[in-house]
CSV table of N, CA and C in Angstrom, one decimal:
chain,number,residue,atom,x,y,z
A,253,UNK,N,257.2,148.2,110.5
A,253,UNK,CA,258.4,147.7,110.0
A,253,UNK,C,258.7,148.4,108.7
A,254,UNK,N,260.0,148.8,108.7
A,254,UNK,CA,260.5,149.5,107.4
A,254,UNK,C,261.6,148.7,106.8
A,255,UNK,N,262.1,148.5,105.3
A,255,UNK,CA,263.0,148.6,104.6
A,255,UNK,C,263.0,149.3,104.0
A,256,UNK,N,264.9,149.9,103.5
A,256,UNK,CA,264.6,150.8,102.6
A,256,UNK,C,266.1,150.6,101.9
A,257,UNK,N,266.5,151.0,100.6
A,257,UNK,CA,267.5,151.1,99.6
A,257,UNK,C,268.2,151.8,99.5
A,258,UNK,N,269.2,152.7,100.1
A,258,UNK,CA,270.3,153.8,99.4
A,258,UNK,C,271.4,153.4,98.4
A,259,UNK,N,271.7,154.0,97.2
A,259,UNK,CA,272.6,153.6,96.5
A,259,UNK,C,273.4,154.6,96.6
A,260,UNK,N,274.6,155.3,96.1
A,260,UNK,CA,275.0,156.2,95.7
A,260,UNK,C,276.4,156.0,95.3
A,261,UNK,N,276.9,156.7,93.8
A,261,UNK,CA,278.4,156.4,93.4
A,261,UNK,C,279.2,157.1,94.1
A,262,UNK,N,280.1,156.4,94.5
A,262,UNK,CA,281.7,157.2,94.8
A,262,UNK,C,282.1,158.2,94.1
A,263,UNK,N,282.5,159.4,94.5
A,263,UNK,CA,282.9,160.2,93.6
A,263,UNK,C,284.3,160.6,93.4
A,264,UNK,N,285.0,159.7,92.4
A,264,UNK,CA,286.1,159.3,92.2
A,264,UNK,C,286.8,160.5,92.4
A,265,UNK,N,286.6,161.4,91.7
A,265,UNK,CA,287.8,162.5,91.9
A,265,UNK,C,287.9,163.2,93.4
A,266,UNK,N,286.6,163.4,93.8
A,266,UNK,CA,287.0,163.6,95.3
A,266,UNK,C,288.1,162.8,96.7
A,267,UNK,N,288.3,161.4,95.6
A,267,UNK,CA,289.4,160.1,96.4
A,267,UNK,C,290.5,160.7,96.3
A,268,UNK,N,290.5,160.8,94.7
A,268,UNK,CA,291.7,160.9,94.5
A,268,UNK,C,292.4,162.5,94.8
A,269,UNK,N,291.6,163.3,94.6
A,269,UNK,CA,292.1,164.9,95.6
A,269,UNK,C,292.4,164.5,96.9
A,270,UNK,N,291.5,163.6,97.7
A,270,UNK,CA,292.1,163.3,99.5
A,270,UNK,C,293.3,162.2,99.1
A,271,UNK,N,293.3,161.3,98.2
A,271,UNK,CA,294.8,160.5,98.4
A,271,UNK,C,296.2,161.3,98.3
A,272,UNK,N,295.7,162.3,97.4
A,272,UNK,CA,296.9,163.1,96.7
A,272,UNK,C,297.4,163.5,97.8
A,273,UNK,N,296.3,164.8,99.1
A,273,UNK,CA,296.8,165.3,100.1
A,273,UNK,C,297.3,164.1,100.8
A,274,UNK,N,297.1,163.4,100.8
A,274,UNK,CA,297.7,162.2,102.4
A,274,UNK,C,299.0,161.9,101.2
A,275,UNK,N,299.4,161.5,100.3
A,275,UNK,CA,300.6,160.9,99.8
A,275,UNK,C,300.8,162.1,99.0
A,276,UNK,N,301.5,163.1,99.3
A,276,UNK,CA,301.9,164.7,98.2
A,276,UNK,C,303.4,163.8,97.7
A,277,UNK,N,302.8,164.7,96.2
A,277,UNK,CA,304.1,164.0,95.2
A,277,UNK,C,303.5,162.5,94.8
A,278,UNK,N,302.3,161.9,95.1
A,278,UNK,CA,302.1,160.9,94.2
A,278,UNK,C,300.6,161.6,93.3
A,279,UNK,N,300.5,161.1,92.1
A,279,UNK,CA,299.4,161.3,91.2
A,279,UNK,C,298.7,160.3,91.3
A,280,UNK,N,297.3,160.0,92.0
A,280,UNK,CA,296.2,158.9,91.6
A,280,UNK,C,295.3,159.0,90.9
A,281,UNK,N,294.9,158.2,90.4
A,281,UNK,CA,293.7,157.8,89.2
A,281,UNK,C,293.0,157.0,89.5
A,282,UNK,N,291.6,157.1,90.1
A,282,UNK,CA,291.3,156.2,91.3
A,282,UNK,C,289.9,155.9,90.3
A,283,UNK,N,289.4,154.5,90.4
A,283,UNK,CA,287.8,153.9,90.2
A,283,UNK,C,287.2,153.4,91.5
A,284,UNK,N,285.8,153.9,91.5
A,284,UNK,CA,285.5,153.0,92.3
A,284,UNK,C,283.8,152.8,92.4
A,285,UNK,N,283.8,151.6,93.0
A,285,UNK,CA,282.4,151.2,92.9
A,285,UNK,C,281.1,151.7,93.8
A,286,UNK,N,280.1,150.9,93.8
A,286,UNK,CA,279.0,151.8,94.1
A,286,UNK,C,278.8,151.4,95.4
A,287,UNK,N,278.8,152.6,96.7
A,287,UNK,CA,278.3,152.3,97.7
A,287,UNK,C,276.4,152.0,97.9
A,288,UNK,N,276.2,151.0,98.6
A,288,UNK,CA,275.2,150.5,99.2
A,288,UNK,C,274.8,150.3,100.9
A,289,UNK,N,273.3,150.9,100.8
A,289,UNK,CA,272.9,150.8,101.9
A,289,UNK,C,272.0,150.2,102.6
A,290,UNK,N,271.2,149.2,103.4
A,290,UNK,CA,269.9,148.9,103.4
A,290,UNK,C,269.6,148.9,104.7
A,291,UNK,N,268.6,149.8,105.2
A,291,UNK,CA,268.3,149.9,106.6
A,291,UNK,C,266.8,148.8,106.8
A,292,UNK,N,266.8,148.0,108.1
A,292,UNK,CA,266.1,147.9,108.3
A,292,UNK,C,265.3,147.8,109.6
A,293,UNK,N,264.5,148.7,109.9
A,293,UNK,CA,263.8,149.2,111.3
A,293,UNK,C,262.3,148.9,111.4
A,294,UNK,N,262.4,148.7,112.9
A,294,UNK,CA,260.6,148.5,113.3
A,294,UNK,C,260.3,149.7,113.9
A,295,UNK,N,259.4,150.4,114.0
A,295,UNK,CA,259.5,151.9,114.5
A,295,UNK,C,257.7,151.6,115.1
A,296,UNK,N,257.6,153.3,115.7
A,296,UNK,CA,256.4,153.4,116.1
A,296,UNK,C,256.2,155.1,115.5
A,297,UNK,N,254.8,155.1,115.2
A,297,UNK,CA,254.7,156.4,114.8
A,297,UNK,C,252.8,157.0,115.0
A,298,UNK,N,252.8,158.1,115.6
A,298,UNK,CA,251.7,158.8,116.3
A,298,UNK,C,251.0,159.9,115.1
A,299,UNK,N,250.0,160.1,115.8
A,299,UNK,CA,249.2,161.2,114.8
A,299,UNK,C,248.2,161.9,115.6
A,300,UNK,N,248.8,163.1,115.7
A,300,UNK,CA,248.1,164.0,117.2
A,300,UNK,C,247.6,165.3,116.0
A,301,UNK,N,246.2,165.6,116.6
A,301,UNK,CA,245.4,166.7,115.8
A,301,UNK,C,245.9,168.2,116.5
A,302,UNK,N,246.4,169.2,115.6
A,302,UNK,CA,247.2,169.8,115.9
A,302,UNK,C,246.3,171.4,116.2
A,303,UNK,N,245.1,171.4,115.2
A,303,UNK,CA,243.5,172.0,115.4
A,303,UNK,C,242.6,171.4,116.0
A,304,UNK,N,241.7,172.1,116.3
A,304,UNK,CA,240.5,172.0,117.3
A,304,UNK,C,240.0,171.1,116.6
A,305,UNK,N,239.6,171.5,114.8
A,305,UNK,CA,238.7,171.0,113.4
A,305,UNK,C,239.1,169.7,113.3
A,306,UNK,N,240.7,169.1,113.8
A,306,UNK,CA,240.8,167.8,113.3
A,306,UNK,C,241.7,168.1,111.9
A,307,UNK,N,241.7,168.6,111.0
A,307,UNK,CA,242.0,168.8,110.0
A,307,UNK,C,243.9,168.6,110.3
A,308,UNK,N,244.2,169.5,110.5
A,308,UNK,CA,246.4,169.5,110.6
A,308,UNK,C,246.5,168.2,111.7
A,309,UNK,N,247.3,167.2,111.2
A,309,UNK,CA,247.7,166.6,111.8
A,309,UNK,C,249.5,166.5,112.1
A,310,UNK,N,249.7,166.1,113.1
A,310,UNK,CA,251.3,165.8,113.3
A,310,UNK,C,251.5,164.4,113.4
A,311,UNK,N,252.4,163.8,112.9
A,311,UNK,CA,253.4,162.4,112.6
A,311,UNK,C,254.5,162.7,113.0
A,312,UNK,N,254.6,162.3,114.2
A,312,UNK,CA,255.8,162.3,114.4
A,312,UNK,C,256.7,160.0,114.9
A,313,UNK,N,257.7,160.4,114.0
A,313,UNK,CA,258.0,158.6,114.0
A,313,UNK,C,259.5,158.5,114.9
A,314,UNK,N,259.5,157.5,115.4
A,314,UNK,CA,260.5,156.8,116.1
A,314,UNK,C,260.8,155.2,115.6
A,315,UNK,N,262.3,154.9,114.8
A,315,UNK,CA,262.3,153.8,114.1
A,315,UNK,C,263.7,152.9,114.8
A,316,UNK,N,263.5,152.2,114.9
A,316,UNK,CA,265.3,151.6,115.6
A,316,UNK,C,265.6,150.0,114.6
A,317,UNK,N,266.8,149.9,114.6
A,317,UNK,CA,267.5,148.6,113.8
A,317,UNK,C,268.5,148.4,113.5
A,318,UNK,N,268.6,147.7,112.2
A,318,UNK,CA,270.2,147.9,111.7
A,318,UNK,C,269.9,148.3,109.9
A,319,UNK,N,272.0,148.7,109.8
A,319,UNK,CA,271.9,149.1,108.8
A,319,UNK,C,272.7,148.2,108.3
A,320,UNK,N,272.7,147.9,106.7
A,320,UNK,CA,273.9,147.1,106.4
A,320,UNK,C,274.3,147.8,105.1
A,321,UNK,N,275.8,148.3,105.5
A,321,UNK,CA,276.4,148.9,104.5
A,321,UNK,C,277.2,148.0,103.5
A,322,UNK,N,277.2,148.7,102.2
A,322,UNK,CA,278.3,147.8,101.5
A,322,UNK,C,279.3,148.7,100.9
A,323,UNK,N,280.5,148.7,101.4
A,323,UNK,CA,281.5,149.8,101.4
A,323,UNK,C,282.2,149.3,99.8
A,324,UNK,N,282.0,150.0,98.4
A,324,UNK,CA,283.1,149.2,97.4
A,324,UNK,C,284.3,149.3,97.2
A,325,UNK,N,284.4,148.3,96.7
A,325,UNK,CA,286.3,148.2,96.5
A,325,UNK,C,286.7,149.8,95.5
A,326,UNK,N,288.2,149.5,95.9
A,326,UNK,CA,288.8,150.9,95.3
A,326,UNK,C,289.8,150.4,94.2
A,327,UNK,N,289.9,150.7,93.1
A,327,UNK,CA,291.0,150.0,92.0
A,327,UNK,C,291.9,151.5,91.3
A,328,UNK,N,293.0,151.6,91.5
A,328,UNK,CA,293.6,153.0,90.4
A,328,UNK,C,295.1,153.0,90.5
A,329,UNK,N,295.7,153.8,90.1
A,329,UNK,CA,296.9,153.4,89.6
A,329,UNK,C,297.9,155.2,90.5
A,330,UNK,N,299.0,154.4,91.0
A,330,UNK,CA,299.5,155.9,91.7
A,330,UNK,C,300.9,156.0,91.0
A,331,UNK,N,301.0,157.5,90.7
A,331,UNK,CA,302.7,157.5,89.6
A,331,UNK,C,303.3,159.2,90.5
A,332,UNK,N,304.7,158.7,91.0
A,332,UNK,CA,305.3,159.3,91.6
A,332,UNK,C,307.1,159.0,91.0
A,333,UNK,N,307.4,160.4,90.5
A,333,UNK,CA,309.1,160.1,90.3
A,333,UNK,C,309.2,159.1,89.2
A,334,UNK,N,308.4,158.8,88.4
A,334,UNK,CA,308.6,157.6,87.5
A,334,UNK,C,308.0,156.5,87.7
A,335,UNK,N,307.8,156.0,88.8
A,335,UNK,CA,307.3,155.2,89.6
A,335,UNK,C,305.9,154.7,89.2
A,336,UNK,N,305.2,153.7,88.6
A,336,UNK,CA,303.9,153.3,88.8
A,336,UNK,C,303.3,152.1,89.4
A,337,UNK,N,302.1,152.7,90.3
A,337,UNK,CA,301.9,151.2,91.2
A,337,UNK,C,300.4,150.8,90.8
A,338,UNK,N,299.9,149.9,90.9
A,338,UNK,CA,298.5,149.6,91.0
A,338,UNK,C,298.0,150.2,92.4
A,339,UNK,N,297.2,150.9,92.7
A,339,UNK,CA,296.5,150.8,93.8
A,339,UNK,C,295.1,149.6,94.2
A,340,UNK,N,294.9,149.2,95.2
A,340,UNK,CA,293.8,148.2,95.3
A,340,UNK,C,293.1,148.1,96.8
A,341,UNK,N,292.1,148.8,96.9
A,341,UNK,CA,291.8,148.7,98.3
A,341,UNK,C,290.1,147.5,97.9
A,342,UNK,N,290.2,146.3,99.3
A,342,UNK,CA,289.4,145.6,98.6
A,342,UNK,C,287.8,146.4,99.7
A,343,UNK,N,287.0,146.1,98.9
A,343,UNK,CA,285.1,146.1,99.8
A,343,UNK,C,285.1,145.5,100.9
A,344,UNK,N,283.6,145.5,101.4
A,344,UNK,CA,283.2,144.8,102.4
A,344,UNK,C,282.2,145.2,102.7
A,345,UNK,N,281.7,144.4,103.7
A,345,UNK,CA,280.2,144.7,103.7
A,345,UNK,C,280.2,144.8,105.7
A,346,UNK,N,279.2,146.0,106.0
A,346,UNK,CA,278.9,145.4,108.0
A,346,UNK,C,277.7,145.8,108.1
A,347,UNK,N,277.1,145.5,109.2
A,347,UNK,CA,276.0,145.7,109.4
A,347,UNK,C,275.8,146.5,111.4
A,348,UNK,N,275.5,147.6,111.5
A,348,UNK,CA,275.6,148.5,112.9
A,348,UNK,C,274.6,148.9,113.0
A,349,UNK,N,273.8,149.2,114.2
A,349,UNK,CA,272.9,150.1,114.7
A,349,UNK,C,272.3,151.0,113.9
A,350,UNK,N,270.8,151.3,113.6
A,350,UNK,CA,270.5,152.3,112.8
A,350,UNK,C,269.2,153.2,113.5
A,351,UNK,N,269.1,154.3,113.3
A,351,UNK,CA,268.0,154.7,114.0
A,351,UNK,C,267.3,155.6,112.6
A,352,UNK,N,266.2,155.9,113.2
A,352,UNK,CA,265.2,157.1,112.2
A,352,UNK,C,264.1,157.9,113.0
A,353,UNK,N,264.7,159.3,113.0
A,353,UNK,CA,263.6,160.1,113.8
A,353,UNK,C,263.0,160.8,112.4
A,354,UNK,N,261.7,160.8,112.8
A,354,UNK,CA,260.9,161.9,111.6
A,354,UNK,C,259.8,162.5,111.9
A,355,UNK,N,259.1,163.3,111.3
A,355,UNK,CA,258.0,164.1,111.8
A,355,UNK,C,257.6,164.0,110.2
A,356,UNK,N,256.1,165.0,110.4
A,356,UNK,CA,255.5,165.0,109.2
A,356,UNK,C,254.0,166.0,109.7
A,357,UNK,N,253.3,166.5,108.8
A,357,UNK,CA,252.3,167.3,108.8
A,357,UNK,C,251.2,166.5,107.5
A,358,UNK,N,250.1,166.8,108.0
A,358,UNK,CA,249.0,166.3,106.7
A,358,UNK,C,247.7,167.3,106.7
A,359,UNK,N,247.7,167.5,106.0
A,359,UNK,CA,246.0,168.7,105.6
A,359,UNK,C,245.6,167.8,104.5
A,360,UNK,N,244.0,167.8,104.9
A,360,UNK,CA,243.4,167.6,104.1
A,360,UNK,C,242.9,168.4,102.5
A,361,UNK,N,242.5,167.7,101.5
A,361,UNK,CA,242.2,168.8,100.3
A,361,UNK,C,240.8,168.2,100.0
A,362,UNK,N,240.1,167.2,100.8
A,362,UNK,CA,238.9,167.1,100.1
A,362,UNK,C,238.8,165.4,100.7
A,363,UNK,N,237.8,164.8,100.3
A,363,UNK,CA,237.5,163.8,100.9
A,363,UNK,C,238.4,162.6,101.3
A,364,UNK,N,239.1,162.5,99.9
A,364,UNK,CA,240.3,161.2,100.0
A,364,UNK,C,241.6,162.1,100.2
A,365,UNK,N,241.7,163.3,99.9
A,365,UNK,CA,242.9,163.6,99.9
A,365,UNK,C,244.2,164.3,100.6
A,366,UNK,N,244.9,164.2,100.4
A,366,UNK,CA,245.5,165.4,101.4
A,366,UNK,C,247.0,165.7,101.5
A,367,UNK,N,247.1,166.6,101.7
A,367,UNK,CA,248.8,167.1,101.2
A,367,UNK,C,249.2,166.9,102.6
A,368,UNK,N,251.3,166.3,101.8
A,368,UNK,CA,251.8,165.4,103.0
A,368,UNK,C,252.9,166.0,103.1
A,369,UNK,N,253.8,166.8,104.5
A,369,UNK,CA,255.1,167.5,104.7
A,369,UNK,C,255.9,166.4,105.4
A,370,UNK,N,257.0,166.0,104.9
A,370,UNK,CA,257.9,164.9,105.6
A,370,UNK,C,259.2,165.0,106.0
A,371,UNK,N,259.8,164.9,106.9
A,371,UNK,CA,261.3,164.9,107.1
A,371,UNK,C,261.6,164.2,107.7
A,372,UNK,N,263.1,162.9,107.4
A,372,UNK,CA,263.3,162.0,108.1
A,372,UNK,C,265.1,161.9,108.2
A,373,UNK,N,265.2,161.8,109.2
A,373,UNK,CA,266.6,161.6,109.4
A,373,UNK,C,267.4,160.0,109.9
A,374,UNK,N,268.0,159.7,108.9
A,374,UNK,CA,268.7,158.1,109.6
A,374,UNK,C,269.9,158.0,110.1
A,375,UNK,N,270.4,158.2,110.9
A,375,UNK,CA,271.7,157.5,111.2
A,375,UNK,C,272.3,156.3,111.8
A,376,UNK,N,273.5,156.0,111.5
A,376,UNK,CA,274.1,155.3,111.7
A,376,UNK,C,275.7,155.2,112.0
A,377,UNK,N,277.0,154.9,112.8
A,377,UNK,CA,278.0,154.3,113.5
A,377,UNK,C,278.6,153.5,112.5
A,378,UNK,N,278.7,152.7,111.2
A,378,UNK,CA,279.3,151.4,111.1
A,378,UNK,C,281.0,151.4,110.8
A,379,UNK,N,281.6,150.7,111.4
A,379,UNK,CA,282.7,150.1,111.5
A,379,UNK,C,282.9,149.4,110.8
A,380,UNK,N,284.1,149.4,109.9
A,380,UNK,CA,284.6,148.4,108.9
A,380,UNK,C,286.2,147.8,108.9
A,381,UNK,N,286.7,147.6,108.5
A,381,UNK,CA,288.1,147.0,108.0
A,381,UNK,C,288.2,146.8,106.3
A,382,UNK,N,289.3,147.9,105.7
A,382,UNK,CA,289.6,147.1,104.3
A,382,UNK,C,290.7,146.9,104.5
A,383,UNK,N,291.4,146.6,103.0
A,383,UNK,CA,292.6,145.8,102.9
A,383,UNK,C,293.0,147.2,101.9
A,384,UNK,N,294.5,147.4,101.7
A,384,UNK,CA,294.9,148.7,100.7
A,384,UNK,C,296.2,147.8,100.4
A,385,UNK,N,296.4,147.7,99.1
A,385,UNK,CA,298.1,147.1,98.4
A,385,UNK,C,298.2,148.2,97.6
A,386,UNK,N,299.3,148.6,97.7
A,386,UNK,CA,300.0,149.6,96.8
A,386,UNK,C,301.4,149.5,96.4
A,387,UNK,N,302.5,150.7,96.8
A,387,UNK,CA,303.0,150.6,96.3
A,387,UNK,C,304.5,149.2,96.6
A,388,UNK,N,304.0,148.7,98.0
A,388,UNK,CA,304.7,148.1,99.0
A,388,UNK,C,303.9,147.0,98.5
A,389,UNK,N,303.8,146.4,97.3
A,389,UNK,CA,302.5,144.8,97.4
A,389,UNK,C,302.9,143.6,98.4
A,390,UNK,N,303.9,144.0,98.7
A,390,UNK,CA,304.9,142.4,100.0
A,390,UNK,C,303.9,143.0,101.0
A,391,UNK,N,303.5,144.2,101.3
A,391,UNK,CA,303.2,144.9,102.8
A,391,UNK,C,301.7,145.4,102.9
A,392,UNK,N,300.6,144.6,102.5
A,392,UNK,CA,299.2,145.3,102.7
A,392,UNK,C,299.1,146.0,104.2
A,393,UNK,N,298.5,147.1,103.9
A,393,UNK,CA,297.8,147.6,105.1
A,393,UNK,C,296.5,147.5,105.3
A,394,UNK,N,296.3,147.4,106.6
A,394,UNK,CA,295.0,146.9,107.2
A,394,UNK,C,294.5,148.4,107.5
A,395,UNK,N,293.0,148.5,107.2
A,395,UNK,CA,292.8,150.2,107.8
A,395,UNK,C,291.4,149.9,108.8
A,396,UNK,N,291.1,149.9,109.8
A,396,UNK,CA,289.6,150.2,110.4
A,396,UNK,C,289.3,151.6,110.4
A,397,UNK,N,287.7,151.9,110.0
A,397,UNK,CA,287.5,152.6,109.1
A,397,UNK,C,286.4,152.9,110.7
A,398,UNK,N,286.2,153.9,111.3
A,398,UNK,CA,284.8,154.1,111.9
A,398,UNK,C,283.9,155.6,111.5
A,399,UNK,N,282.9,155.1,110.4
A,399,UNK,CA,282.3,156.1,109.7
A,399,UNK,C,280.7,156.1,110.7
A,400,UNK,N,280.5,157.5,110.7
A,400,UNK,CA,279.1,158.4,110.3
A,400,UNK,C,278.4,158.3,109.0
A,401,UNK,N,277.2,157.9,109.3
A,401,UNK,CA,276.3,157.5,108.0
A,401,UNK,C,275.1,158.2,108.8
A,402,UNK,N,274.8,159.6,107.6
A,402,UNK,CA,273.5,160.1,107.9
A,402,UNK,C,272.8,160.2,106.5
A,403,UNK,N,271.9,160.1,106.4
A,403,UNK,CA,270.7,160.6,105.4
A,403,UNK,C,269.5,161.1,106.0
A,404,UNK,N,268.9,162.4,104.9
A,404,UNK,CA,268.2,163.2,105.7
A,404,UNK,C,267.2,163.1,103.8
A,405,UNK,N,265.9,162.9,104.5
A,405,UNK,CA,265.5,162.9,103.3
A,405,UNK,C,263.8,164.2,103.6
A,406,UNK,N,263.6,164.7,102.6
A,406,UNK,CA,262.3,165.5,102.9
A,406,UNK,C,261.5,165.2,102.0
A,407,UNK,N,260.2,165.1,102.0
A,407,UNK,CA,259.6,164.6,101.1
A,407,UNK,C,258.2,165.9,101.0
A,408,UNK,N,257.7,165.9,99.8
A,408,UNK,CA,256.0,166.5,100.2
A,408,UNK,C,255.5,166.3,98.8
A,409,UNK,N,253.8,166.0,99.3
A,409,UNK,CA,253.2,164.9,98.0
A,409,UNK,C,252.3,165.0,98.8
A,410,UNK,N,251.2,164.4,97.4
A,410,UNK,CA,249.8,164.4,97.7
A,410,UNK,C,249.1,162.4,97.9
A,411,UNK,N,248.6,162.6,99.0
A,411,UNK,CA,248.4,161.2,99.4
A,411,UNK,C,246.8,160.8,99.1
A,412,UNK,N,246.8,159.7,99.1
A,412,UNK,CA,245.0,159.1,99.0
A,412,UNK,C,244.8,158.5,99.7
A,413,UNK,N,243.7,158.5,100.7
A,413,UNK,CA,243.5,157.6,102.0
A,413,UNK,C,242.0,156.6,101.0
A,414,UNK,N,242.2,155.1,101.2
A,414,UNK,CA,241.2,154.4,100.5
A,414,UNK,C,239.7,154.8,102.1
A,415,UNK,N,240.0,154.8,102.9
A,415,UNK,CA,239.0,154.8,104.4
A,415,UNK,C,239.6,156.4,105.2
């Protein structure tokens, strides 16, 4: 069984360079908050001797579950022709399908120890719905959102077996 934490900030000016292309001729100034991620998977994972000596092993893991994203709200201000609007798209949170394939290598360096090669990949499907008021506040638009969520993480480090 695994949990695990992604955080990562929005990177506001990359919004507001894609709002600008979708609405040309408006200027946005966009904030926004911190996406969140929490996967959580039961998996199975193997350890096959990859030398005759025993010594190189392979880990290879298979993990399946869900993910629950937390998509943050978007707050900024759009000015076109004189014109200024609040922008406001609100958060939400879903939760979809997650998987994790990974592999790994281990050599030993001496009795307890042993150097560890890791690569894991997670994906995920999740589907959302926000709300966007702008410059129409009588007329919110509804958007469903169907994102790709991958993280690929590699790790290598020295490990201590207590047995």
């Amino acid at each position: 069984i695994g949990v695990g934490f992604l955080q990562h900030k929005t990177n506001d000016r990359e919004i507001e360079v894609s709002m600008n292309r979708t609405y040309q001729g408006v200027d946005h100034n966009i904030t926004a908050e911190v996406w969140k991620a929490i996967p959580l998977l039961v998996g199975v994972q193997g350890n096959f001797h990859l030398k005759s000596d025993g010594k190189l092993k392979f880990t290879p893991r298979v993990e399946l579950g869900l993910l629950n994203l937390t998509v943050p709200g978007l707050t900024g201000v759009g000015k076109v022709r004189g014109f200024t609007s609040n922008l406001v798209q609100t958060g939400t949170s879903t939760s979809s399908f997650a998987y994790l394939l990974g592999a790994g290598v281990q050599y030993p360096l001496g009795e307890n120890f042993k150097v560890s090669l890791n690569i894991d990949y997670l994906g995920s499907n999740p589907s959302y719905s926000v709300t966007r008021t702008g410059f129409d506040s009588n007329n919110p638009t509804t958007v469903t959102v169907n994102q790709s969520y991958a993280v690929i993480n590699a790790s290598i480090g020295i490990a201590y077996s207590l047995f």
